[in-house]
mmCIF file of C-alpha atoms and ligand atoms in Angstrom:
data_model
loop_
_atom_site.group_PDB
_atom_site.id
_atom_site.type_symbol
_atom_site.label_atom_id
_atom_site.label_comp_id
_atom_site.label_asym_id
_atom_site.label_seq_id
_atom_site.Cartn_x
_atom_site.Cartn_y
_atom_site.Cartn_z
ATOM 1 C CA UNK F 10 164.296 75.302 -123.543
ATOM 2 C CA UNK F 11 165.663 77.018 -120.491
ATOM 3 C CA UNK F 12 165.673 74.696 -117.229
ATOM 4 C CA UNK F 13 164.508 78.343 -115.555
ATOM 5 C CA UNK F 14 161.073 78.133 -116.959
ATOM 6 C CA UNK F 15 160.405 74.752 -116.210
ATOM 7 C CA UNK F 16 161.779 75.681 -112.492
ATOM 8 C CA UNK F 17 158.816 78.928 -112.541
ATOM 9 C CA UNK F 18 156.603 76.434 -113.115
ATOM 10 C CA UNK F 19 157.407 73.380 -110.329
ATOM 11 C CA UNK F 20 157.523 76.463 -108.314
ATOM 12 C CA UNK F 21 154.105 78.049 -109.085
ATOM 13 C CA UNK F 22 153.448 74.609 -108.231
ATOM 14 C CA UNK F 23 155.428 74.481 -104.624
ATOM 15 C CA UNK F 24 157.410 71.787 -106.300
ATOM 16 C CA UNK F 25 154.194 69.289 -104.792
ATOM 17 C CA UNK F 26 154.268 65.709 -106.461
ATOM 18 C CA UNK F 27 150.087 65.582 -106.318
ATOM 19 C CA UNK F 28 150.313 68.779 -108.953
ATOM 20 C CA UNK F 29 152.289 66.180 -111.392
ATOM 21 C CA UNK F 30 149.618 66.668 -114.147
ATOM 22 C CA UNK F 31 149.178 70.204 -113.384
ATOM 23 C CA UNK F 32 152.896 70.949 -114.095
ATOM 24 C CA UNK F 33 153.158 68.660 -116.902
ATOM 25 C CA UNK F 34 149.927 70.821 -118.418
ATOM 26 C CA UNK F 35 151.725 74.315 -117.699
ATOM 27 C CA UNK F 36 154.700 73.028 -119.583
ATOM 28 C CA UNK F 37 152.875 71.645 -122.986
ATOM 29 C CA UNK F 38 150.880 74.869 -122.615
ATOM 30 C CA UNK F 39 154.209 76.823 -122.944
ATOM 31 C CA UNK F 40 156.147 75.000 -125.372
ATOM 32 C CA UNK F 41 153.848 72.895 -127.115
ATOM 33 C CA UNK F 42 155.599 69.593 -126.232
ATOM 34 C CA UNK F 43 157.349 67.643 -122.759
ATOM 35 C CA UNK F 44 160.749 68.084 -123.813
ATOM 36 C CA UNK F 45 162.716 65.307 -122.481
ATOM 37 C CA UNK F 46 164.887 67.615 -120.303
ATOM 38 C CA UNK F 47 161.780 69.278 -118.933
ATOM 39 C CA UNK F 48 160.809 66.075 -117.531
ATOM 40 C CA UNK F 49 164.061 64.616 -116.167
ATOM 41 C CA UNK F 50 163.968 68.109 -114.396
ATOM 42 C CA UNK F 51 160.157 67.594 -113.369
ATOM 43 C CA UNK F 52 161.186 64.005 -112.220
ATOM 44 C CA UNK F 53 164.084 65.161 -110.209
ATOM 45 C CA UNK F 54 162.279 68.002 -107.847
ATOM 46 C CA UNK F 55 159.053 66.304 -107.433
ATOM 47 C CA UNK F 56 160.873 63.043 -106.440
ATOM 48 C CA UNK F 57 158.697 61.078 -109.068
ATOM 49 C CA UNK F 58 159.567 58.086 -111.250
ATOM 50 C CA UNK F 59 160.176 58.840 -114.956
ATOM 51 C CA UNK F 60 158.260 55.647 -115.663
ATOM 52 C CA UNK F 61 155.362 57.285 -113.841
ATOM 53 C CA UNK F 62 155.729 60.692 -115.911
ATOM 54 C CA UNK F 63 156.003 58.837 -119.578
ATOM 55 C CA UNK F 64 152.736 56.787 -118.446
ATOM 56 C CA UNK F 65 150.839 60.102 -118.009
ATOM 57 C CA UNK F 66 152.309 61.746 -120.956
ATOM 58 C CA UNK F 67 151.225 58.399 -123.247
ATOM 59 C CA UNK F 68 148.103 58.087 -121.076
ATOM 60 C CA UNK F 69 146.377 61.285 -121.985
ATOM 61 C CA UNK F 70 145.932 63.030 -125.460
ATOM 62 C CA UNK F 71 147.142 66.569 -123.983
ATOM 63 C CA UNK F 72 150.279 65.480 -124.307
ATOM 64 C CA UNK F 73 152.660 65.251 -126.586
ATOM 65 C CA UNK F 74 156.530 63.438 -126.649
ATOM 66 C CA UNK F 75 157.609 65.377 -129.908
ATOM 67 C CA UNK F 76 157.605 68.621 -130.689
ATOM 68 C CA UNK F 77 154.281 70.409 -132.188
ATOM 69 C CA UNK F 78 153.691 73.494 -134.268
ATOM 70 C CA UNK F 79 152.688 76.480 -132.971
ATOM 71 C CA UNK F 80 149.078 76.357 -133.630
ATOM 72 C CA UNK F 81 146.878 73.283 -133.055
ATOM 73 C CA UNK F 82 144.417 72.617 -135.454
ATOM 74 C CA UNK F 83 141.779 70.380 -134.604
ATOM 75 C CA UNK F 84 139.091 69.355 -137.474
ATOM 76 C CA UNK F 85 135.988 67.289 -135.824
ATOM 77 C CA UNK F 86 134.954 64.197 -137.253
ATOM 78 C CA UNK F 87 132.012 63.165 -134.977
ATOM 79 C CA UNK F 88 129.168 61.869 -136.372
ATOM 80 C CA UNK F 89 126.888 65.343 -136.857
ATOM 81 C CA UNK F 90 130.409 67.116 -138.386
ATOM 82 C CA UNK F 91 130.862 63.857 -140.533
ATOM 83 C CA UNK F 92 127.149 64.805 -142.182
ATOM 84 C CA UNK F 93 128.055 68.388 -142.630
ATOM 85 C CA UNK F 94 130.737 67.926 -144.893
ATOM 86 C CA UNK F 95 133.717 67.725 -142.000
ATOM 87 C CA UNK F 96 136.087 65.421 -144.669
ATOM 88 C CA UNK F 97 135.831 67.916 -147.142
ATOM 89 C CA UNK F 98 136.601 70.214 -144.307
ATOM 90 C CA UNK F 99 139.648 67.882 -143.323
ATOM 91 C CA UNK F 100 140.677 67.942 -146.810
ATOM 92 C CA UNK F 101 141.097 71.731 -147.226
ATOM 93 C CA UNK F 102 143.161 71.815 -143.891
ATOM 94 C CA UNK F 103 145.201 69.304 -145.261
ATOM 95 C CA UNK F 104 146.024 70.822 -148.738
ATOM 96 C CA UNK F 105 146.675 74.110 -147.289
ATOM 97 C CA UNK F 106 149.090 73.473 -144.474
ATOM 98 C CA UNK F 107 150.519 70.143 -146.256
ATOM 99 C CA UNK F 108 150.008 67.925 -143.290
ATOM 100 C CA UNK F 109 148.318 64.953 -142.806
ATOM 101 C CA UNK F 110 146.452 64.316 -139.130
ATOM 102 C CA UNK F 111 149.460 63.966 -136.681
ATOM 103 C CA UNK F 112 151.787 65.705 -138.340
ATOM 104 C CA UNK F 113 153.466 68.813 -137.759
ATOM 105 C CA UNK F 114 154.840 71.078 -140.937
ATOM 106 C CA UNK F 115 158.748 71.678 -141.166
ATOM 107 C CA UNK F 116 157.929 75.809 -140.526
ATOM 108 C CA UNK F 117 156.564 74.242 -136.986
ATOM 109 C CA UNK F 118 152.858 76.403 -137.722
ATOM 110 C CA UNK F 119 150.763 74.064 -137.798
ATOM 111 C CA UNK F 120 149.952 70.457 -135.743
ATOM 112 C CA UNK F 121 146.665 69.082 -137.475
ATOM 113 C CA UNK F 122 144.730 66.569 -135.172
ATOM 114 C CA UNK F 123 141.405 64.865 -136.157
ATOM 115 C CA UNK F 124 138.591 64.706 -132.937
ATOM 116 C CA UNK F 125 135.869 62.216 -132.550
ATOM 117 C CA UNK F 126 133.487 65.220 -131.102
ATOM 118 C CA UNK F 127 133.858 68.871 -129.442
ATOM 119 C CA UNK F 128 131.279 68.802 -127.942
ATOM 120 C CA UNK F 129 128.755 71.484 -129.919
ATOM 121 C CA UNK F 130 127.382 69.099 -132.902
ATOM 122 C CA UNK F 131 125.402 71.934 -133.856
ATOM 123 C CA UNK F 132 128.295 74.052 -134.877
ATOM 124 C CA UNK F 133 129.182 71.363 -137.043
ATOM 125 C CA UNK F 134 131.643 71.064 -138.972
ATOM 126 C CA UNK F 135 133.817 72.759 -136.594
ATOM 127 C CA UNK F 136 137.346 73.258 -137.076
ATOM 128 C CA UNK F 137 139.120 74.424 -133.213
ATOM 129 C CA UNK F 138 141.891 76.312 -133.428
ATOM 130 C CA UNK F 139 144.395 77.371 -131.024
ATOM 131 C CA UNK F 140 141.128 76.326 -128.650
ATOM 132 C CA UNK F 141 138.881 78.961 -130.961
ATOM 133 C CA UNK F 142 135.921 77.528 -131.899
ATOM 134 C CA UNK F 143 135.101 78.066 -135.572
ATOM 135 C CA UNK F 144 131.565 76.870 -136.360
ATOM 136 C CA UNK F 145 129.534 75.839 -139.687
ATOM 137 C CA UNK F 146 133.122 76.396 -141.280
ATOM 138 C CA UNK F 147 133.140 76.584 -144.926
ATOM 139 C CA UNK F 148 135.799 75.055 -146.833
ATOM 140 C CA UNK F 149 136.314 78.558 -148.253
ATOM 141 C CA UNK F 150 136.914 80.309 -145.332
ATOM 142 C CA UNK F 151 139.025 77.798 -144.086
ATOM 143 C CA UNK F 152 142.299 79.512 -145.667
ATOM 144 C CA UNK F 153 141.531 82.774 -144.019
ATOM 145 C CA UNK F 154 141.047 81.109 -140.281
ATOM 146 C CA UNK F 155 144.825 79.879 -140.559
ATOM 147 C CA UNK F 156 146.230 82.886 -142.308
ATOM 148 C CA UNK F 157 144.684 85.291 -139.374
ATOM 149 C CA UNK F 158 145.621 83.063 -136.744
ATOM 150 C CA UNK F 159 149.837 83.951 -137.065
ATOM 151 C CA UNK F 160 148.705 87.631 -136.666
ATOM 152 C CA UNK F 161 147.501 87.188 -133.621
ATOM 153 C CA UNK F 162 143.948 87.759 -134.273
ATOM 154 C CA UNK F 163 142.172 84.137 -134.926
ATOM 155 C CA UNK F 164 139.046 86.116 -136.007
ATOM 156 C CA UNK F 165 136.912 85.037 -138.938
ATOM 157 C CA UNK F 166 133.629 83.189 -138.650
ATOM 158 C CA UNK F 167 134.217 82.392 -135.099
ATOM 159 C CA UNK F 168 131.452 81.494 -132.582
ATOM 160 C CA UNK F 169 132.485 80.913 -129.233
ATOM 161 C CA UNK E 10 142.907 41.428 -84.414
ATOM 162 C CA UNK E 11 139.542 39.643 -84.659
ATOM 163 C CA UNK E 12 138.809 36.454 -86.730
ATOM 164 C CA UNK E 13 136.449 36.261 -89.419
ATOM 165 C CA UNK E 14 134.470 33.077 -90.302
ATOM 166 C CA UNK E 15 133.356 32.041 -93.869
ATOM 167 C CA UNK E 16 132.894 29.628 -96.027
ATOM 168 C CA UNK E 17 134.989 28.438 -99.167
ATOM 169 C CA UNK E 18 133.717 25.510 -101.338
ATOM 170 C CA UNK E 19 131.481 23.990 -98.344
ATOM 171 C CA UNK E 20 134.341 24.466 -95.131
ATOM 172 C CA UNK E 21 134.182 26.547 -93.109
ATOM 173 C CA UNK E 22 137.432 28.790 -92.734
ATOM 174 C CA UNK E 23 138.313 30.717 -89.696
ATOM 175 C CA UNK E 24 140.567 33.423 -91.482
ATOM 176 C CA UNK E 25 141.930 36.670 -89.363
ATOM 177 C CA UNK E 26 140.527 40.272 -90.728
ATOM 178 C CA UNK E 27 141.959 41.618 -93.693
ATOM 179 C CA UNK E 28 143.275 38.756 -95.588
ATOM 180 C CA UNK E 29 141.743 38.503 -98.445
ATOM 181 C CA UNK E 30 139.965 35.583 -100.369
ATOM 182 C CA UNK E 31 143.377 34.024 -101.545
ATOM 183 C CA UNK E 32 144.834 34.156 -98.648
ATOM 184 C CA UNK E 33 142.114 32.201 -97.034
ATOM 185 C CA UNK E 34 141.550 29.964 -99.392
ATOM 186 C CA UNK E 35 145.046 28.800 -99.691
ATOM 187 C CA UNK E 36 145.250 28.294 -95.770
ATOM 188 C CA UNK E 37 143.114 25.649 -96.296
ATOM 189 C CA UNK E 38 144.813 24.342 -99.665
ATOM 190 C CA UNK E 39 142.152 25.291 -101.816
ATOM 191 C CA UNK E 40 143.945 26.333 -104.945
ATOM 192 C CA UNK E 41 142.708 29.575 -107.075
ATOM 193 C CA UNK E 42 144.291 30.374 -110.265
ATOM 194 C CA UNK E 43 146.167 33.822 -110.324
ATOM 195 C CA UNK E 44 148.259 35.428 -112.591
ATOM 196 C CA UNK E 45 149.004 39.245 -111.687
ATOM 197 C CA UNK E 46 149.695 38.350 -107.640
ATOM 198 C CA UNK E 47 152.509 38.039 -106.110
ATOM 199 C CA UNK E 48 152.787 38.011 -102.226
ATOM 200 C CA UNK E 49 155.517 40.197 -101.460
ATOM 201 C CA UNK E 50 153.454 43.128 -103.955
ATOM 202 C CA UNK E 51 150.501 45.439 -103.423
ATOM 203 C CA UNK E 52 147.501 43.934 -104.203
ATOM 204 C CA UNK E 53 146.681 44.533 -107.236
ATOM 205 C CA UNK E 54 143.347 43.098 -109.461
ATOM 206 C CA UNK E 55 144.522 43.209 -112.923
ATOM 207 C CA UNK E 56 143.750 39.966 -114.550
ATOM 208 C CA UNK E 57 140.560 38.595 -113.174
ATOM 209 C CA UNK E 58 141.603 34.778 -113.515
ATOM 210 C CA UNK E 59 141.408 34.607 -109.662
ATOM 211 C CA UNK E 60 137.774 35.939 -109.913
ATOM 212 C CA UNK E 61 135.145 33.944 -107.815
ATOM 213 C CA UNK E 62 131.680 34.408 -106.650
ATOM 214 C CA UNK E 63 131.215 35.647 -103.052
ATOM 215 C CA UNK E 64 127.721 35.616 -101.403
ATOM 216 C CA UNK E 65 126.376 37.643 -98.689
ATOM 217 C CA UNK E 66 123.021 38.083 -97.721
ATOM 218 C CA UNK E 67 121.468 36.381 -100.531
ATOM 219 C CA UNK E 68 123.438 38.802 -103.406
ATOM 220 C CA UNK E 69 125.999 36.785 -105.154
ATOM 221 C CA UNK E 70 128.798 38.856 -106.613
ATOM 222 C CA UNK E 71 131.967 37.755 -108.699
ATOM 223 C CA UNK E 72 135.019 39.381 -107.411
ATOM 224 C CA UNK E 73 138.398 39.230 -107.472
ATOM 225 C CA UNK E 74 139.854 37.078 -104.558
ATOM 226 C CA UNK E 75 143.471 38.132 -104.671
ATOM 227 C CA UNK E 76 142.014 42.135 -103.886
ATOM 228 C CA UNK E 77 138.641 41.085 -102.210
ATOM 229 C CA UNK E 78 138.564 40.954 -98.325
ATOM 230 C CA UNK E 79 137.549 38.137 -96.166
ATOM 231 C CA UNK E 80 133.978 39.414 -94.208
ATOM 232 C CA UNK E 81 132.099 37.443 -91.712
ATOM 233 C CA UNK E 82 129.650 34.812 -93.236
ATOM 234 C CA UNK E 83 130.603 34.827 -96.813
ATOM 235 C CA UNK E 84 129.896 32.297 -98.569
ATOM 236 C CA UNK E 85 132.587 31.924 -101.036
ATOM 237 C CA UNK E 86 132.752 29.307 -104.376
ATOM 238 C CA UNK E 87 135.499 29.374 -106.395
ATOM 239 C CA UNK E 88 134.429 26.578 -109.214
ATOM 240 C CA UNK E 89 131.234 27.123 -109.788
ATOM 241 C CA UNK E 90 130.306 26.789 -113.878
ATOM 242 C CA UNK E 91 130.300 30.069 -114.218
ATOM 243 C CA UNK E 92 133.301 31.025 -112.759
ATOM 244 C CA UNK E 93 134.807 28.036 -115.346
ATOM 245 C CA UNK E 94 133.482 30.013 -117.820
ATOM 246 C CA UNK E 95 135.045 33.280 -116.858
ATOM 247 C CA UNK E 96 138.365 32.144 -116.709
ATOM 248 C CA UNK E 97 138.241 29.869 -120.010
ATOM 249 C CA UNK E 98 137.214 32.859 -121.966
ATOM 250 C CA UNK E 99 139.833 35.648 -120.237
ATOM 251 C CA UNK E 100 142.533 32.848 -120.856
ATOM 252 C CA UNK E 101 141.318 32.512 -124.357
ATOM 253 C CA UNK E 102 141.493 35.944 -124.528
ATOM 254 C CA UNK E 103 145.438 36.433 -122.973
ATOM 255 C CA UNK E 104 146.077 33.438 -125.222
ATOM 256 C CA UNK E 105 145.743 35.542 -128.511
ATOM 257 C CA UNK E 106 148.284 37.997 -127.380
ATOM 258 C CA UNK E 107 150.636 35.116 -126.076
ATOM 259 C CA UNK E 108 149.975 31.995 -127.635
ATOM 260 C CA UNK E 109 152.978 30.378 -126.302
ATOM 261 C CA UNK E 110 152.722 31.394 -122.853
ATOM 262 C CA UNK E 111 153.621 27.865 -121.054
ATOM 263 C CA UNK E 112 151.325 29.452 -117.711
ATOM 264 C CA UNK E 113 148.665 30.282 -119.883
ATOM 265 C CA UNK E 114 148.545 26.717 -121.959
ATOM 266 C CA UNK E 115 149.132 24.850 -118.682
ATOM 267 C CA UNK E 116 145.686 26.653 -117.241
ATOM 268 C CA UNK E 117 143.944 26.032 -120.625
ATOM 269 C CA UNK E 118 143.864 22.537 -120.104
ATOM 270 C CA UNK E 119 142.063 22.684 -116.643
ATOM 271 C CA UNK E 120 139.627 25.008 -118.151
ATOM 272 C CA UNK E 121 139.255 23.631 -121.715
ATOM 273 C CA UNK E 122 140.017 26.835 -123.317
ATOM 274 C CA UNK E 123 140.542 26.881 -126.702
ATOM 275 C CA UNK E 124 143.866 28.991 -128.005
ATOM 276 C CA UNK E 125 143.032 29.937 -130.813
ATOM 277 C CA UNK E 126 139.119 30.525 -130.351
ATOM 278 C CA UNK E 127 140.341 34.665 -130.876
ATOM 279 C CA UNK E 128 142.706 35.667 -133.498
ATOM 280 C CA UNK E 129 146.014 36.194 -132.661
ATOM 281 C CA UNK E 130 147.224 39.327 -132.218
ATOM 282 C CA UNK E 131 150.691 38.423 -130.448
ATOM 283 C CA UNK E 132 151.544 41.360 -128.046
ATOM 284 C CA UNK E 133 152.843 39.286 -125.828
ATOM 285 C CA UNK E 134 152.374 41.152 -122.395
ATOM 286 C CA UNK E 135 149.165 40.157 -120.843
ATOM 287 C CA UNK E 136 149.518 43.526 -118.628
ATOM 288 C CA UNK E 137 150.061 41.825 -115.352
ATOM 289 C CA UNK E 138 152.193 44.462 -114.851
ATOM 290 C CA UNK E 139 154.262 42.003 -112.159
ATOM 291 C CA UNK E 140 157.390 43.533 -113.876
ATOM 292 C CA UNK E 141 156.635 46.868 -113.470
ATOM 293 C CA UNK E 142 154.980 46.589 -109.797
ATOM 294 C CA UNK E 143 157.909 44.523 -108.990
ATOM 295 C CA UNK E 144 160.781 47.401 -109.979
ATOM 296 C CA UNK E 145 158.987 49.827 -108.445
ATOM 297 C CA UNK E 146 157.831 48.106 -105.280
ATOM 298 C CA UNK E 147 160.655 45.792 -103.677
ATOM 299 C CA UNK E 148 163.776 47.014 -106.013
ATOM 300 C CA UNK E 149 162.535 50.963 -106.301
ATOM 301 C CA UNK E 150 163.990 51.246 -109.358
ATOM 302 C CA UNK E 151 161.490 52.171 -111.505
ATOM 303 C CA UNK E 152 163.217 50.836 -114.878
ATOM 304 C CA UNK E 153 159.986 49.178 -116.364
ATOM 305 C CA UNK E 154 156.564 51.465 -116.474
ATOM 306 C CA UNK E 155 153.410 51.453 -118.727
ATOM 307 C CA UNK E 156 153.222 53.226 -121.481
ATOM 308 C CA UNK E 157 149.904 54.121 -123.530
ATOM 309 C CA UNK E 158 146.418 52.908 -122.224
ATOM 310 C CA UNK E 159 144.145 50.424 -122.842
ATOM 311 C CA UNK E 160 144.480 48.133 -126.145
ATOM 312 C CA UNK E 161 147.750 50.208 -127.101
ATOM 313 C CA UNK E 162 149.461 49.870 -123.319
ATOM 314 C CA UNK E 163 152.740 48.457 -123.272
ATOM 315 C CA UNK E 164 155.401 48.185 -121.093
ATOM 316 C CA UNK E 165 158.737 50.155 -121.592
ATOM 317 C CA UNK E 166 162.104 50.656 -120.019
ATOM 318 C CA UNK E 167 163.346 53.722 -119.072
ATOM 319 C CA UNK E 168 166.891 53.505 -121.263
ATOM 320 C CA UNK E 169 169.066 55.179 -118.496
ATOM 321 C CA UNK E 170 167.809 53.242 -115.296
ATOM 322 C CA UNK E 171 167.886 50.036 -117.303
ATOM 323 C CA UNK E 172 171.468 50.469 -118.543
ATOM 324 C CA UNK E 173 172.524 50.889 -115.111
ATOM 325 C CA UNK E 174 170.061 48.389 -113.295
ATOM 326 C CA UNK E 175 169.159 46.009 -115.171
ATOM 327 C CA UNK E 176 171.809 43.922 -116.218
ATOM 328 C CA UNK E 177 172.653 42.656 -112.182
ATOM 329 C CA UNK E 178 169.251 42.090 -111.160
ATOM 330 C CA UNK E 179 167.133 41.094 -114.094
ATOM 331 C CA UNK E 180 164.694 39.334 -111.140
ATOM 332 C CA UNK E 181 161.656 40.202 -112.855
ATOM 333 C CA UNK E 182 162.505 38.157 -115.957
ATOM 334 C CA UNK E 183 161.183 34.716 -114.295
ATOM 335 C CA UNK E 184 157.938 36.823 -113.029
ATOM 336 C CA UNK E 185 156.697 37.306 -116.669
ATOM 337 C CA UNK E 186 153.810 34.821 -117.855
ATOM 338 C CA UNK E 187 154.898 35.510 -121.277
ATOM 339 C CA UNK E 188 158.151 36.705 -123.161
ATOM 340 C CA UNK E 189 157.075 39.865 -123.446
ATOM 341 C CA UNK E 190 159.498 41.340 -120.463
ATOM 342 C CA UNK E 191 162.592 39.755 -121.713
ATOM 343 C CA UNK E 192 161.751 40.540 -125.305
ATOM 344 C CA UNK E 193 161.530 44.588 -124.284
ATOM 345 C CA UNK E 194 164.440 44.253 -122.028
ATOM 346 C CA UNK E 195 166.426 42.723 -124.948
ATOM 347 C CA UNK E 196 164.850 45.503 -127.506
ATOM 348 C CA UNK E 197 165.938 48.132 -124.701
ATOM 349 C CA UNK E 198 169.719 46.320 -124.395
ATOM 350 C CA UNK E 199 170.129 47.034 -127.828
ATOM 351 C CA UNK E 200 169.114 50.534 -128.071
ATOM 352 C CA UNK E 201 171.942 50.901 -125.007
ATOM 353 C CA UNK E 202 174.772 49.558 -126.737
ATOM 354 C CA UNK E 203 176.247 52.284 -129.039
ATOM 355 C CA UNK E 204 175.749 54.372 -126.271
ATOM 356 C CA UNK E 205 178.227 52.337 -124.214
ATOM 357 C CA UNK E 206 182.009 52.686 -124.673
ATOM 358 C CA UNK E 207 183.881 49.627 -126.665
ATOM 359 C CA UNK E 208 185.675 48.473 -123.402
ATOM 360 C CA UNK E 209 189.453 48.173 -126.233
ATOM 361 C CA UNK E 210 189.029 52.355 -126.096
ATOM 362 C CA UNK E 211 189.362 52.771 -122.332
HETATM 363 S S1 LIG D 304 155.842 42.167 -119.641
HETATM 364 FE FE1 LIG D 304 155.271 40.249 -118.644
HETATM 365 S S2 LIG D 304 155.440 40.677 -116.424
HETATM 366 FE FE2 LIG D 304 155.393 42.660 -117.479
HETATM 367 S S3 LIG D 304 153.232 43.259 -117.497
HETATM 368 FE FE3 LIG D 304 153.606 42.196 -119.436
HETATM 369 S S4 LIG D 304 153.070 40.073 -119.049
HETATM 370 FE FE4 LIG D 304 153.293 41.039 -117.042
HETATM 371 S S1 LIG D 305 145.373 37.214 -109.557
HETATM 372 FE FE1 LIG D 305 143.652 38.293 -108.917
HETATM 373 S S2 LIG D 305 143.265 39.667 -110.498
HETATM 374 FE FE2 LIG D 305 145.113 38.703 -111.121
#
């Protein structure tokens, strides 16, 4: 992690300690994570306690203290995706990429998460991916989704 | 600055604008229960236990006394029954997470809460967050913060400020209701000490 990016960023910012969150944001966005020297750097030009930054990154779900995998897999398990078969969905995700919901694989690819609801029950089951919506997924297709997503192209059976 | 007049428990109490409920009450000795206030901090509402029932115009409302504002012709009773019953069950409550807190036994007994009406599920910190409002208020240190939210929030030290702040001031160790400060400084101490270099290698 280069101290220069995280510098772009407090600057796009004008350095301001009301765009805290906003800053913090930009940098998960980039790199996936709030390094720890991100935020000492963060802490240091916006003149803002570190025990106010690790409450914000533990507050909110957006956030993450450790490192995650390129691609963020989210698998829904609200109620309507529950009925449509989400665990089996859950289960495919987990067999192919090897993680459990948390985790991150060794090869960094992958972070799976579990969600209580997106939002669009009747997409369900609805896998999100990389913030792709992929509706009425079939376990099937599931292996596909992630396989197109490292070419840059998370096409498939997507509905937006 | 104009005076306000109210009423707490039946007297009348000529109180200046701005103070709030506590501060009133206490200028006239009536004692009110509080856990998370401490006068030389921000207001700051956490705990409840202070919580009484102000009335004004005929709408009675419980609020908290150590945040709520003195306002001309309240009426103002802070041991009514059902005031009793808030704080008995928000102590039994704080009681599961800290059983042994001496504050919080001492306050059963007024209120006949029963300790171990919840099960326990020792935490210790009662989130009164005096610790963390006090390093960050008066000392500006910042070496205690919250971590996490709601059931899972906890308080934490920041490694590098404590290791360098702590150990001389340590002031908001008698603050704590509970053991829970000491306990996480201790954790924190520990976590320090490899860091630190055996003083025979200097
Ligand atoms: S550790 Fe003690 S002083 Fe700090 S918030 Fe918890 S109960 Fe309050
Ligand atoms: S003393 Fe008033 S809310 Fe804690």
């Amino acid at each position: 992690m280069e101290s220069a990016t995280i510098d772009q960023i407090i600057d796009k910012h004008r350095g301001e300690a009301s765009s805290l969150i906003q800053i913090m944001l930009d940098i998960q966005g980039e790199h996936h994570w709030l390094p720890r020297e991100a935020l000492d750097r963060v802490s240091e030009r916006l003149q803002v306690p570190m025990s106010r930054i690790k409450h914000i990154a533990t507050f909110y779900k957006a956030f993450s203290l450790v490192p995650k995998g390129r691609h963020e897999v989210h698998v829904c398990m609200g109620t309507a995706c529950h009925v449509r078969g989400a665990q089996r969905v859950l289960d495919t995700v987990q067999d192919l990429t090897g993680i459990s919901p948390g985790e991150t694989d060794p090869e960094m690819k992958f972070s799976l998460e579990t969600v209580n609801c997106l939002g669009c029950c009747a997409l369900g089951p609805v896998v999100e991916l990389d913030g792709k919506h992929h509706g009425n997924i079939d376990p099937g297709q599931i292996a596909t989704v992630l396989e197109n997503c490292e070419q840059g192209k998370s096409q498939g059976p997507t509905t937006r | 600055m104009s005076d306000v007049r109210l009423t707490i428990d039946g007297k009348e109490v000529t109180a200046s604008r701005g103070m709030t409920l506590l501060d009133a009450a206490q200028s006239v000795g009536i004692a009110i229960p509080t856990l998370c206030h401490h006068p030389q901090l921000e207001p700051y509402g956490g705990c409840r236990i202070c919580t009484v029932e102000a009335e004004q115009g005929g709408v009675t409302r419980l609020v908290a006394s150590c945040i709520y504002q003195v306002a001309p012709g309240l009426v103002v009773r802070t041991r009514t029954e059902k005031v009793n019953r808030i704080r008995k069950v928000l102590l039994e409550e704080m009681l599961a997470h800290a059983p042994e807190s001496e504050i919080l036994l001492n306050l059963a007994q007024d209120y006949a809460a029963d300790k171990d009406r919840f099960e326990k599920e020792p935490s210790f910190c009662i989130h009164c967050g005096l610790c963390v409002r006090y390093c960050a208020e008066l000392k500006q240190k910042h070496a205690v913060g919250f971590i996490d939210r709601g059931a899972q929030r906890e308080i934490h030290f920041i490694p590098e400020i404590a290791g360098q702040e702590c150990w001389d001031c340590k002031e908001c160790f008698p603050l704590c209701p509970t053991s829970a400060l000491q306990a996480a400084y201790v954790l924190t101490e520990a976590l320090l000490t490899p860091a630190k270099k055996p003083s025979c290698c200097s």
